[in-house]
Amino acid sequence: MHSSDKTKAIQIAVVIPTYNNEKTLKSVIDAVLFYCSDIIVVNDGSTDRTGEILHTYTDKITILSYPKNKGKGYALKTGFQQARQKGFRYVLTLDSDGQHFADDIPNFIKAIEKHPDALLIGSRNLKQATMKQGSLFANKFSNFWVRMQTFYHLPDTQTGFRLYPLKKMKKILPFCSRYEAEIELLVRCAWKGITLISIPIQVYYPPVEERVSHFRPNRDFLRISLLNTLLCVLAVVYGYPSLLYHKIFKAI
């Protein structure tokens, strides 16, 4: 069975949040269409040619747009809500900057067939020479706090290439509106008893002069730090008891 048929059978929709990635968006959509025909692109207030590019796909994919940039977390929330309305069981997310490879989608399919209703997190090779030291530090920082909050030792907690068990998550949607939303979702899903599993993925880092990043180091790092402080407090009063409850419940 071809991967596109499998994604339909398993009820997977692909959500691609995008913001000013006109150079890579078309190639990303075309690559994903080979593996999945159910694609939801969320145009997060782009000001470049993104709208023109998406207009050529109006008969092939679902396009959601709004005029002002609201952040990746908000875009994911918008995509999740649309996927729920359409009745999908899973949502696979990947970025539109060309760093993720659609060729890895079959690996997500194989993994979810083996572990139904788990949350699959793509794990990059963080030892690549082209990855910036600042990004390495941020990822290790994030991995540490997620481990403290969930007891999951994940090698890569900052990748956007993931498969979310939408039906199992029930009403869970990100509260955070920007990059920290992806950390928030990991922690809250773990507290709800959803199994977190890392799977290896490829990653492409273009030359520095070609990279398009909307991550604001000082402001976004502060937001992530504040989120982790809040999650640590909530872990004591809610997260740890919930993890214990689900562990006992699964053992019975």
Coordinates of N, CA and C in Angstrom, one line a residue:
M1 N 0.8 -1.2 0.0 CA 0.0 0.0 0.0 C 0.9 1.2 0.0
H2 N 0.6 2.2 -0.9 CA 1.4 3.4 -1.0 C 1.1 4.3 0.3
S3 N 2.1 5.1 0.6 CA 2.0 5.9 1.8 C 0.8 6.8 1.8
S4 N 0.4 7.3 0.6 CA -0.7 8.2 0.6 C -2.0 7.5 0.9
D5 N -2.1 6.2 0.5 CA -3.2 5.4 0.9 C -3.2 5.1 2.4
K6 N -2.0 4.9 2.9 CA -1.9 4.5 4.4 C -2.3 5.7 5.2
T7 N -1.9 6.9 4.8 CA -2.3 8.1 5.6 C -3.8 8.3 5.7
K8 N -4.5 7.9 4.6 CA -5.9 8.0 4.6 C -6.5 6.9 5.5
A9 N -6.0 5.7 5.4 CA -6.5 4.6 6.2 C -6.3 4.9 7.7
I10 N -5.1 5.5 8.0 CA -4.9 5.7 9.4 C -5.5 7.0 9.9
Q11 N -6.0 7.8 8.9 CA -6.6 9.1 9.2 C -5.6 10.2 9.7
I12 N -4.6 10.4 8.8 CA -3.5 11.4 9.1 C -3.7 12.6 8.2
A13 N -3.7 13.8 8.8 CA -3.7 15.0 8.1 C -2.3 15.7 8.4
V14 N -1.7 16.3 7.4 CA -0.5 17.0 7.6 C -0.8 18.5 7.7
V15 N -0.3 19.1 8.8 CA -0.4 20.5 9.1 C 0.9 21.2 8.9
I16 N 0.9 22.2 8.0 CA 2.2 22.9 7.7 C 2.0 24.4 8.1
P17 N 2.5 24.9 9.2 CA 2.4 26.3 9.5 C 3.5 27.0 8.7
T18 N 3.1 28.2 8.1 CA 4.1 28.9 7.3 C 4.1 30.4 7.5
Y19 N 5.3 31.0 7.5 CA 5.4 32.4 7.6 C 6.6 32.9 6.8
N20 N 6.3 33.6 5.7 CA 7.4 34.1 4.9 C 8.4 33.1 4.5
N21 N 8.0 32.0 4.0 CA 8.9 31.0 3.4 C 8.7 30.7 2.0
E22 N 8.6 31.8 1.2 CA 8.2 31.7 -0.2 C 9.2 30.9 -1.0
K23 N 10.5 30.9 -0.6 CA 11.5 30.2 -1.4 C 11.4 28.6 -1.3
T24 N 10.8 28.2 -0.2 CA 10.8 26.7 0.1 C 9.4 26.1 0.1
L25 N 8.4 26.9 0.3 CA 7.0 26.4 0.5 C 6.5 25.5 -0.6
K26 N 6.7 25.9 -1.8 CA 6.2 25.0 -2.9 C 6.8 23.7 -2.9
S27 N 8.2 23.6 -2.8 CA 8.8 22.3 -2.8 C 8.4 21.4 -1.6
V28 N 8.1 22.1 -0.5 CA 7.7 21.3 0.7 C 6.3 20.7 0.5
I29 N 5.4 21.5 0.0 CA 4.0 21.0 -0.3 C 4.1 19.9 -1.4
D30 N 4.8 20.1 -2.4 CA 4.9 19.1 -3.5 C 5.4 17.8 -3.0
A31 N 6.5 17.9 -2.1 CA 7.1 16.7 -1.6 C 6.1 15.9 -0.6
V32 N 5.3 16.7 0.2 CA 4.4 16.1 1.1 C 3.2 15.5 0.3
L33 N 2.8 16.1 -0.8 CA 1.6 15.6 -1.6 C 1.9 14.2 -2.1
F34 N 3.1 13.8 -2.3 CA 3.5 12.5 -2.7 C 3.1 11.4 -1.7
Y35 N 3.1 11.8 -0.4 CA 2.9 10.9 0.7 C 1.5 11.1 1.3
C36 N 0.9 12.2 1.2 CA -0.4 12.5 1.8 C -1.2 13.6 1.1
S37 N -2.4 13.3 0.8 CA -3.2 14.3 0.0 C -4.0 15.2 0.9
D38 N -4.1 14.8 2.2 CA -4.8 15.6 3.2 C -3.9 16.6 3.9
I39 N -3.7 17.8 3.3 CA -2.8 18.8 3.8 C -3.5 20.0 4.2
I40 N -3.1 20.6 5.4 CA -3.7 21.8 5.8 C -2.5 22.8 6.0
V41 N -2.5 23.8 5.2 CA -1.4 24.8 5.3 C -2.0 26.1 6.0
V42 N -1.3 26.5 7.1 CA -1.8 27.7 7.8 C -0.9 28.8 7.5
N43 N -1.4 29.8 6.8 CA -0.6 31.0 6.4 C -0.7 32.0 7.5
D44 N 0.4 32.0 8.3 CA 0.4 32.8 9.6 C 0.8 34.3 9.3
G45 N 0.0 35.0 8.5 CA 0.2 36.4 8.3 C 1.4 36.7 7.4
S46 N 1.7 35.9 6.5 CA 2.9 36.1 5.6 C 2.7 37.4 4.8
T47 N 3.9 38.1 4.6 CA 3.9 39.3 3.8 C 4.6 39.2 2.5
D48 N 5.1 38.0 2.2 CA 5.9 37.8 1.0 C 4.9 37.2 -0.1
R49 N 5.4 36.3 -1.0 CA 4.6 35.7 -2.0 C 3.9 34.5 -1.6
T50 N 3.8 34.2 -0.3 CA 3.2 33.0 0.2 C 1.7 32.8 -0.3
G51 N 1.0 33.9 -0.3 CA -0.4 33.9 -0.7 C -0.6 33.5 -2.2
E52 N 0.3 34.0 -3.0 CA 0.3 33.7 -4.4 C 0.6 32.2 -4.7
I53 N 1.6 31.7 -4.0 CA 2.0 30.3 -4.1 C 0.8 29.4 -3.7
L54 N 0.2 29.7 -2.6 CA -0.9 28.9 -2.0 C -2.1 28.9 -3.0
H55 N -2.3 30.0 -3.6 CA -3.4 30.1 -4.5 C -3.4 29.1 -5.6
T56 N -2.2 28.6 -6.0 CA -2.1 27.6 -7.1 C -2.5 26.2 -6.5
Y57 N -2.7 26.1 -5.2 CA -3.0 24.8 -4.6 C -4.5 24.7 -4.1
T58 N -5.3 25.7 -4.4 CA -6.6 25.8 -3.8 C -7.5 24.6 -4.1
D59 N -7.2 23.8 -5.2 CA -8.0 22.7 -5.5 C -7.4 21.4 -5.0
K60 N -6.2 21.5 -4.3 CA -5.5 20.3 -3.8 C -5.4 20.2 -2.3
I61 N -5.4 21.3 -1.6 CA -5.1 21.3 -0.2 C -6.1 22.2 0.5
T62 N -6.1 22.2 1.8 CA -6.9 23.1 2.6 C -6.0 24.3 3.0
I63 N -6.4 25.5 2.8 CA -5.6 26.7 3.1 C -6.3 27.6 4.1
L64 N -5.6 27.8 5.2 CA -6.2 28.7 6.2 C -5.3 29.9 6.3
S65 N -5.8 31.1 6.2 CA -5.0 32.3 6.3 C -5.6 33.4 7.2
Y66 N -4.8 34.2 7.7 CA -5.2 35.4 8.5 C -4.1 36.5 8.2
P67 N -4.5 37.8 8.3 CA -3.6 38.9 7.9 C -2.5 39.2 8.7
K68 N -2.6 39.0 10.0 CA -1.5 39.4 11.0 C -0.8 38.1 11.5
N69 N 0.5 38.2 11.6 CA 1.3 37.1 12.2 C 1.0 36.9 13.7
K70 N 0.6 35.7 14.0 CA 0.2 35.4 15.4 C 1.1 34.4 16.1
G71 N 2.1 33.8 15.4 CA 3.0 32.9 16.0 C 2.7 31.4 15.6
K72 N 3.8 30.6 15.8 CA 3.6 29.2 15.4 C 2.6 28.4 16.2
G73 N 2.6 28.7 17.5 CA 1.6 28.1 18.4 C 0.2 28.3 18.0
Y74 N -0.1 29.5 17.6 CA -1.4 29.9 17.2 C -1.7 29.2 15.8
A75 N -0.7 29.1 14.9 CA -0.9 28.4 13.7 C -1.2 26.9 13.9
L76 N -0.5 26.3 14.8 CA -0.7 24.9 15.1 C -2.1 24.7 15.6
K77 N -2.5 25.6 16.5 CA -3.8 25.5 17.1 C -4.9 25.6 16.0
T78 N -4.7 26.5 15.1 CA -5.7 26.7 14.0 C -5.7 25.4 13.1
G79 N -4.6 24.8 12.8 CA -4.5 23.6 12.0 C -5.1 22.4 12.7
F80 N -4.9 22.3 14.0 CA -5.4 21.2 14.8 C -7.0 21.3 14.8
Q81 N -7.5 22.5 15.0 CA -8.9 22.7 15.1 C -9.6 22.3 13.8
Q82 N -8.9 22.6 12.7 CA -9.5 22.3 11.4 C -9.4 20.8 11.2
A83 N -8.3 20.1 11.6 CA -8.2 18.7 11.4 C -9.2 17.9 12.3
R84 N -9.5 18.5 13.5 CA -10.6 17.9 14.3 C -11.9 18.0 13.7
Q85 N -12.2 19.1 13.1 CA -13.5 19.3 12.4 C -13.7 18.3 11.3
K86 N -12.6 18.0 10.6 CA -12.6 17.1 9.5 C -12.6 15.6 10.0
G87 N -12.4 15.3 11.3 CA -12.5 14.0 11.8 C -11.2 13.2 11.7
F88 N -10.0 13.8 11.6 CA -8.8 13.1 11.5 C -8.4 12.6 12.9
R89 N -7.7 11.5 12.9 CA -7.2 10.8 14.2 C -5.9 11.4 14.5
Y90 N -5.0 11.7 13.5 CA -3.7 12.1 13.8 C -3.4 13.4 13.0
V91 N -2.4 14.2 13.5 CA -1.9 15.3 12.7 C -0.4 15.2 12.7
L92 N 0.2 15.2 11.5 CA 1.6 15.2 11.3 C 2.0 16.7 11.0
T93 N 2.9 17.2 11.8 CA 3.3 18.6 11.5 C 4.8 18.6 11.0
L94 N 5.1 19.5 10.1 CA 6.4 19.8 9.7 C 6.5 21.2 9.2
D95 N 7.7 21.8 9.3 CA 8.0 23.2 9.0 C 8.0 23.4 7.5
S96 N 7.9 24.6 7.1 CA 7.8 25.0 5.6 C 9.2 25.6 5.2
D97 N 10.2 25.5 6.0 CA 11.5 26.1 5.6 C 12.4 25.2 4.9
G98 N 11.9 24.0 4.6 CA 12.7 23.0 3.8 C 13.7 22.2 4.6
Q99 N 13.7 22.4 5.9 CA 14.7 21.6 6.8 C 14.2 20.2 7.0
H100 N 12.9 19.9 6.9 CA 12.4 18.5 7.1 C 12.3 17.8 5.7
F101 N 12.4 16.5 5.8 CA 12.3 15.7 4.6 C 11.0 14.9 4.6
A102 N 10.1 15.1 3.5 CA 8.9 14.4 3.4 C 9.2 12.9 3.3
D103 N 10.4 12.5 2.9 CA 10.7 11.1 2.8 C 10.7 10.4 4.1
D104 N 10.7 11.1 5.2 CA 10.6 10.5 6.5 C 9.2 10.2 6.9
I105 N 8.2 10.6 6.2 CA 6.8 10.4 6.5 C 6.5 8.9 6.7
P106 N 7.0 8.0 5.8 CA 6.7 6.6 5.9 C 7.2 6.0 7.3
N107 N 8.3 6.6 7.8 CA 8.8 6.2 9.1 C 7.9 6.5 10.2
F108 N 7.2 7.7 10.1 CA 6.2 8.0 11.1 C 5.0 7.1 11.0
I109 N 4.6 6.7 9.8 CA 3.5 5.8 9.6 C 3.8 4.4 10.2
K110 N 5.0 3.9 9.9 CA 5.4 2.6 10.5 C 5.4 2.7 12.1
A111 N 5.9 3.8 12.6 CA 6.0 3.9 14.1 C 4.6 4.0 14.7
I112 N 3.7 4.7 14.1 CA 2.4 4.9 14.7 C 1.6 3.6 14.5
E113 N 1.8 2.8 13.5 CA 1.2 1.5 13.4 C 1.6 0.6 14.5
K114 N 2.9 0.7 14.9 CA 3.4 -0.1 16.0 C 3.0 0.4 17.4
H115 N 2.9 1.8 17.5 CA 2.5 2.4 18.7 C 1.3 3.4 18.6
P116 N 0.1 2.8 18.4 CA -1.1 3.6 18.1 C -1.3 4.7 19.3
D117 N -1.7 5.9 18.9 CA -2.0 6.9 19.8 C -0.8 7.4 20.6
A118 N 0.4 7.2 20.2 CA 1.6 7.8 20.8 C 1.8 9.1 20.2
L119 N 2.6 9.9 20.8 CA 3.1 11.2 20.2 C 4.5 11.0 19.7
L120 N 4.7 11.0 18.4 CA 6.0 10.8 17.8 C 6.7 12.1 17.6
I121 N 8.0 12.1 18.1 CA 8.8 13.3 18.0 C 10.0 13.0 17.1
G122 N 10.1 13.8 16.0 CA 11.3 13.6 15.2 C 12.6 13.9 15.9
S123 N 13.6 13.1 15.8 CA 14.9 13.4 16.5 C 16.0 13.6 15.4
R124 N 16.5 14.8 15.4 CA 17.6 15.2 14.5 C 18.9 14.7 15.0
N125 N 19.9 14.6 14.0 CA 21.2 14.4 14.4 C 21.8 15.7 14.8
L126 N 21.9 15.9 16.1 CA 22.3 17.2 16.6 C 23.8 17.4 16.6
K127 N 24.6 16.4 16.1 CA 26.0 16.6 16.0 C 26.5 17.1 14.7
Q128 N 25.6 17.4 13.8 CA 25.9 17.9 12.5 C 26.7 19.2 12.7
A129 N 27.8 19.4 11.9 CA 28.6 20.5 12.1 C 27.9 21.8 11.7
T130 N 26.9 21.7 10.9 CA 26.2 22.9 10.4 C 25.2 23.5 11.4
M131 N 25.0 22.8 12.5 CA 24.0 23.3 13.5 C 24.7 24.3 14.4
K132 N 24.1 25.4 14.6 CA 24.7 26.5 15.4 C 24.8 26.0 16.9
Q133 N 25.9 26.5 17.6 CA 26.1 26.2 19.0 C 24.9 26.7 19.9
G134 N 24.4 27.9 19.5 CA 23.3 28.4 20.2 C 22.1 27.5 20.2
S135 N 21.8 26.9 19.0 CA 20.7 26.0 18.9 C 20.9 24.7 19.7
L136 N 22.2 24.3 19.7 CA 22.5 23.1 20.5 C 22.2 23.3 22.0
F137 N 22.7 24.5 22.4 CA 22.4 24.8 23.9 C 21.0 24.9 24.2
A138 N 20.2 25.6 23.3 CA 18.8 25.7 23.5 C 18.1 24.4 23.6
N139 N 18.5 23.4 22.7 CA 17.9 22.1 22.7 C 18.2 21.3 23.9
K140 N 19.4 21.4 24.4 CA 19.8 20.7 25.6 C 19.1 21.3 26.8
F141 N 18.9 22.6 26.8 CA 18.2 23.3 27.9 C 16.8 22.8 27.9
S142 N 16.2 22.7 26.7 CA 14.8 22.3 26.6 C 14.6 20.8 27.0
N143 N 15.6 20.0 26.6 CA 15.5 18.5 26.9 C 15.6 18.3 28.4
F144 N 16.4 19.1 29.1 CA 16.6 19.0 30.5 C 15.3 19.2 31.2
W145 N 14.6 20.3 30.9 CA 13.4 20.7 31.6 C 12.2 19.8 31.3
V146 N 12.1 19.3 30.0 CA 11.1 18.4 29.7 C 11.3 17.1 30.5
R147 N 12.5 16.7 30.7 CA 12.8 15.5 31.5 C 12.4 15.7 33.0
M148 N 12.7 16.9 33.5 CA 12.3 17.2 34.8 C 10.8 17.2 35.0
Q149 N 10.1 17.6 34.0 CA 8.6 17.8 34.1 C 7.8 16.6 33.7
T150 N 8.4 15.6 33.0 CA 7.7 14.5 32.5 C 8.4 13.1 32.8
F151 N 9.7 13.2 33.1 CA 10.5 12.0 33.3 C 10.8 11.3 32.0
Y152 N 10.5 11.9 30.9 CA 10.9 11.4 29.5 C 12.2 12.0 29.2
H153 N 13.2 11.1 28.8 CA 14.5 11.5 28.4 C 14.5 11.6 26.8
L154 N 14.1 12.7 26.2 CA 14.0 12.8 24.8 C 15.3 13.5 24.2
P155 N 15.8 13.0 23.1 CA 17.0 13.6 22.6 C 16.8 14.9 21.8
D156 N 15.6 15.2 21.4 CA 15.3 16.4 20.6 C 13.9 16.9 20.9
T157 N 13.8 17.9 21.7 CA 12.4 18.4 22.1 C 12.0 19.7 21.3
Q158 N 12.8 20.1 20.4 CA 12.6 21.4 19.7 C 12.3 21.2 18.2
T159 N 12.2 20.0 17.7 CA 11.9 19.8 16.3 C 10.4 20.0 16.1
G160 N 10.1 20.5 14.9 CA 8.7 20.7 14.6 C 8.1 19.5 13.8
F161 N 8.9 18.5 13.5 CA 8.4 17.3 12.7 C 7.9 16.3 13.7
R162 N 6.6 16.2 13.8 CA 6.0 15.4 14.8 C 4.7 14.8 14.3
L163 N 4.2 13.7 15.0 CA 2.9 13.2 14.7 C 2.1 13.2 16.0
Y164 N 1.1 14.0 16.1 CA 0.3 14.1 17.3 C -1.0 13.2 17.2
P165 N -1.3 12.5 18.3 CA -2.5 11.7 18.3 C -3.7 12.5 18.7
L166 N -4.2 13.2 17.7 CA -5.3 14.2 17.9 C -6.5 13.7 18.6
K167 N -6.9 12.5 18.3 CA -8.1 12.0 18.9 C -7.8 11.7 20.4
K168 N -6.7 11.1 20.7 CA -6.3 10.8 22.0 C -6.1 12.0 22.9
M169 N -5.6 13.1 22.2 CA -5.4 14.4 22.9 C -6.7 15.0 23.4
K170 N -7.8 14.6 22.8 CA -9.1 15.1 23.0 C -9.2 16.7 22.8
K171 N -9.3 17.4 23.9 CA -9.5 18.9 23.7 C -8.2 19.7 23.9
I172 N -7.0 18.9 24.0 CA -5.8 19.6 24.2 C -5.4 20.5 23.0
L173 N -5.2 21.8 23.2 CA -4.7 22.7 22.2 C -3.7 23.6 22.9
P174 N -2.7 24.1 22.2 CA -1.7 24.9 22.9 C -2.3 26.2 23.4
F175 N -1.9 26.6 24.6 CA -2.2 27.9 25.2 C -1.2 28.9 24.7
C176 N 0.1 28.5 24.5 CA 1.1 29.4 24.1 C 0.9 29.7 22.6
S177 N 1.3 30.9 22.2 CA 1.0 31.3 20.8 C 2.3 31.2 19.9
R178 N 3.5 31.0 20.5 CA 4.7 31.1 19.7 C 5.5 29.8 19.8
Y179 N 6.8 29.8 19.6 CA 7.6 28.6 19.6 C 7.5 27.7 20.8
E180 N 7.3 28.3 22.0 CA 7.2 27.5 23.2 C 6.0 26.6 23.2
A181 N 5.1 26.8 22.3 CA 3.9 25.9 22.3 C 4.2 24.4 22.1
E182 N 5.3 24.2 21.3 CA 5.7 22.8 21.0 C 6.2 22.1 22.3
I183 N 6.9 22.8 23.2 CA 7.3 22.3 24.4 C 6.1 22.0 25.3
E184 N 5.2 23.0 25.4 CA 4.0 22.9 26.2 C 3.2 21.7 25.8
L185 N 3.0 21.4 24.5 CA 2.3 20.3 24.0 C 2.9 18.9 24.5
L186 N 4.2 18.8 24.4 CA 4.9 17.6 24.9 C 4.6 17.3 26.3
V187 N 4.7 18.3 27.2 CA 4.5 18.2 28.6 C 3.1 17.8 28.9
R188 N 2.2 18.6 28.4 CA 0.7 18.4 28.7 C 0.3 17.0 28.2
C189 N 0.7 16.6 27.0 CA 0.4 15.2 26.5 C 0.9 14.1 27.4
A190 N 2.2 14.3 27.9 CA 2.7 13.3 28.8 C 1.9 13.2 30.1
W191 N 1.5 14.4 30.6 CA 0.7 14.4 31.8 C -0.6 13.7 31.6
K192 N -1.1 13.7 30.4 CA -2.4 13.0 30.1 C -2.3 11.5 29.8
G193 N -1.1 11.0 30.0 CA -0.8 9.6 29.8 C -0.5 9.2 28.4
I194 N -0.3 10.2 27.5 CA 0.1 9.9 26.1 C 1.6 9.5 26.1
T195 N 1.9 8.4 25.5 CA 3.3 8.0 25.4 C 4.1 8.8 24.4
L196 N 5.3 9.3 24.8 CA 6.1 10.1 23.9 C 7.2 9.2 23.3
I197 N 7.4 9.2 22.0 CA 8.4 8.3 21.4 C 9.2 9.1 20.4
S198 N 10.5 9.0 20.4 CA 11.4 9.7 19.5 C 11.7 8.8 18.3
I199 N 11.7 9.3 17.1 CA 12.1 8.5 16.0 C 13.1 9.4 15.2
P200 N 14.2 8.8 14.6 CA 15.2 9.5 13.9 C 14.6 10.1 12.6
I201 N 15.0 11.4 12.3 CA 14.7 12.0 11.1 C 15.9 12.7 10.5
Q202 N 15.8 13.0 9.2 CA 16.8 13.7 8.5 C 16.6 15.2 8.7
V203 N 17.6 16.0 8.5 CA 17.4 17.4 8.6 C 18.4 18.1 7.6
Y204 N 18.0 19.2 7.0 CA 18.8 19.9 6.1 C 19.0 21.4 6.6
Y205 N 20.3 21.7 6.8 CA 20.6 23.1 7.3 C 21.2 23.8 6.1
P206 N 20.5 24.8 5.5 CA 21.1 25.5 4.4 C 22.2 26.4 4.8
P207 N 23.0 26.9 3.9 CA 24.1 27.8 4.3 C 23.5 29.0 5.1
V208 N 24.3 29.6 5.9 CA 23.9 30.6 6.8 C 23.2 31.8 6.1
E209 N 23.8 32.1 5.0 CA 23.2 33.3 4.2 C 21.8 33.0 3.6
E210 N 21.4 31.7 3.5 CA 20.2 31.3 2.9 C 19.1 31.0 4.0
R211 N 19.5 30.9 5.2 CA 18.5 30.5 6.2 C 17.5 31.6 6.5
V212 N 16.3 31.2 6.7 CA 15.2 32.1 7.1 C 14.7 31.6 8.5
S213 N 15.0 32.4 9.5 CA 14.5 32.0 10.9 C 13.7 33.2 11.5
H214 N 12.6 32.8 12.1 CA 11.8 33.8 12.8 C 11.9 33.7 14.3
F215 N 12.9 32.9 14.7 CA 13.1 32.7 16.2 C 13.9 34.0 16.7
R216 N 13.3 34.6 17.7 CA 13.9 35.8 18.3 C 14.6 35.4 19.5
P217 N 16.0 35.2 19.5 CA 16.7 34.6 20.6 C 16.4 35.1 22.0
N218 N 16.5 36.4 22.2 CA 16.3 36.9 23.5 C 14.8 36.8 24.0
R219 N 13.9 37.3 23.2 CA 12.5 37.3 23.6 C 11.9 35.9 23.7
D220 N 12.2 35.1 22.7 CA 11.7 33.7 22.7 C 12.3 32.9 23.7
F221 N 13.6 33.1 24.0 CA 14.2 32.3 25.1 C 13.6 32.7 26.4
L222 N 13.3 33.9 26.6 CA 12.7 34.4 27.8 C 11.3 33.7 28.0
R223 N 10.5 33.7 26.9 CA 9.2 33.1 26.9 C 9.3 31.6 27.3
I224 N 10.3 30.9 26.7 CA 10.5 29.5 27.0 C 10.9 29.3 28.5
S225 N 11.7 30.2 29.0 CA 12.1 30.1 30.4 C 11.0 30.3 31.3
L226 N 10.1 31.3 31.0 CA 8.9 31.5 31.8 C 8.0 30.3 31.8
L227 N 7.8 29.8 30.6 CA 6.9 28.6 30.5 C 7.5 27.4 31.3
N228 N 8.8 27.2 31.2 CA 9.3 26.1 32.0 C 9.2 26.3 33.5
T229 N 9.3 27.6 34.0 CA 9.1 27.9 35.4 C 7.6 27.5 35.8
L230 N 6.7 27.9 34.9 CA 5.3 27.6 35.2 C 5.0 26.1 35.2
L231 N 5.6 25.4 34.2 CA 5.4 24.0 34.1 C 6.0 23.2 35.3
C232 N 7.1 23.7 35.8 CA 7.7 23.0 37.0 C 6.8 23.1 38.2
V233 N 6.2 24.3 38.3 CA 5.2 24.4 39.4 C 4.0 23.5 39.2
L234 N 3.5 23.5 38.0 CA 2.3 22.7 37.7 C 2.6 21.2 37.8
A235 N 3.9 20.9 37.5 CA 4.3 19.4 37.6 C 4.1 18.9 39.0
V236 N 4.4 19.7 40.0 CA 4.4 19.3 41.4 C 2.9 19.1 41.8
V237 N 2.1 20.1 41.5 CA 0.7 20.0 42.0 C -0.3 19.2 41.1
Y238 N 0.1 19.0 39.8 CA -0.8 18.3 38.9 C 0.0 17.2 38.1
G239 N 1.1 17.6 37.4 CA 1.8 16.7 36.5 C 2.2 15.4 37.1
Y240 N 3.0 15.4 38.2 CA 3.5 14.2 38.8 C 2.4 13.3 39.2
P241 N 1.4 13.8 40.0 CA 0.2 12.9 40.4 C -0.5 12.3 39.2
S242 N -0.6 13.1 38.1 CA -1.3 12.6 36.9 C -0.4 11.5 36.2
L243 N 0.9 11.7 36.1 CA 1.8 10.7 35.6 C 1.7 9.4 36.4
L244 N 1.7 9.5 37.7 CA 1.6 8.3 38.6 C 0.2 7.6 38.4
Y245 N -0.8 8.4 38.3 CA -2.2 7.8 38.1 C -2.2 7.0 36.8
H246 N -1.7 7.6 35.7 CA -1.8 6.9 34.4 C -0.8 5.7 34.3
K247 N 0.3 5.8 35.1 CA 1.2 4.6 35.1 C 0.5 3.5 35.9
I248 N -0.2 3.7 37.0 CA -0.9 2.7 37.7 C -2.0 2.1 36.9
F249 N -2.8 3.1 36.2 CA -3.9 2.7 35.5 C -3.5 1.7 34.3
K250 N -2.4 2.0 33.6 CA -1.9 1.2 32.5 C -1.5 -0.2 33.0
A251 N -1.0 -0.2 34.3 CA -0.4 -1.5 34.8 C -1.5 -2.4 35.2
I252 N -2.7 -1.9 35.5 CA -3.8 -2.8 36.0 C -4.4 -3.6 34.8

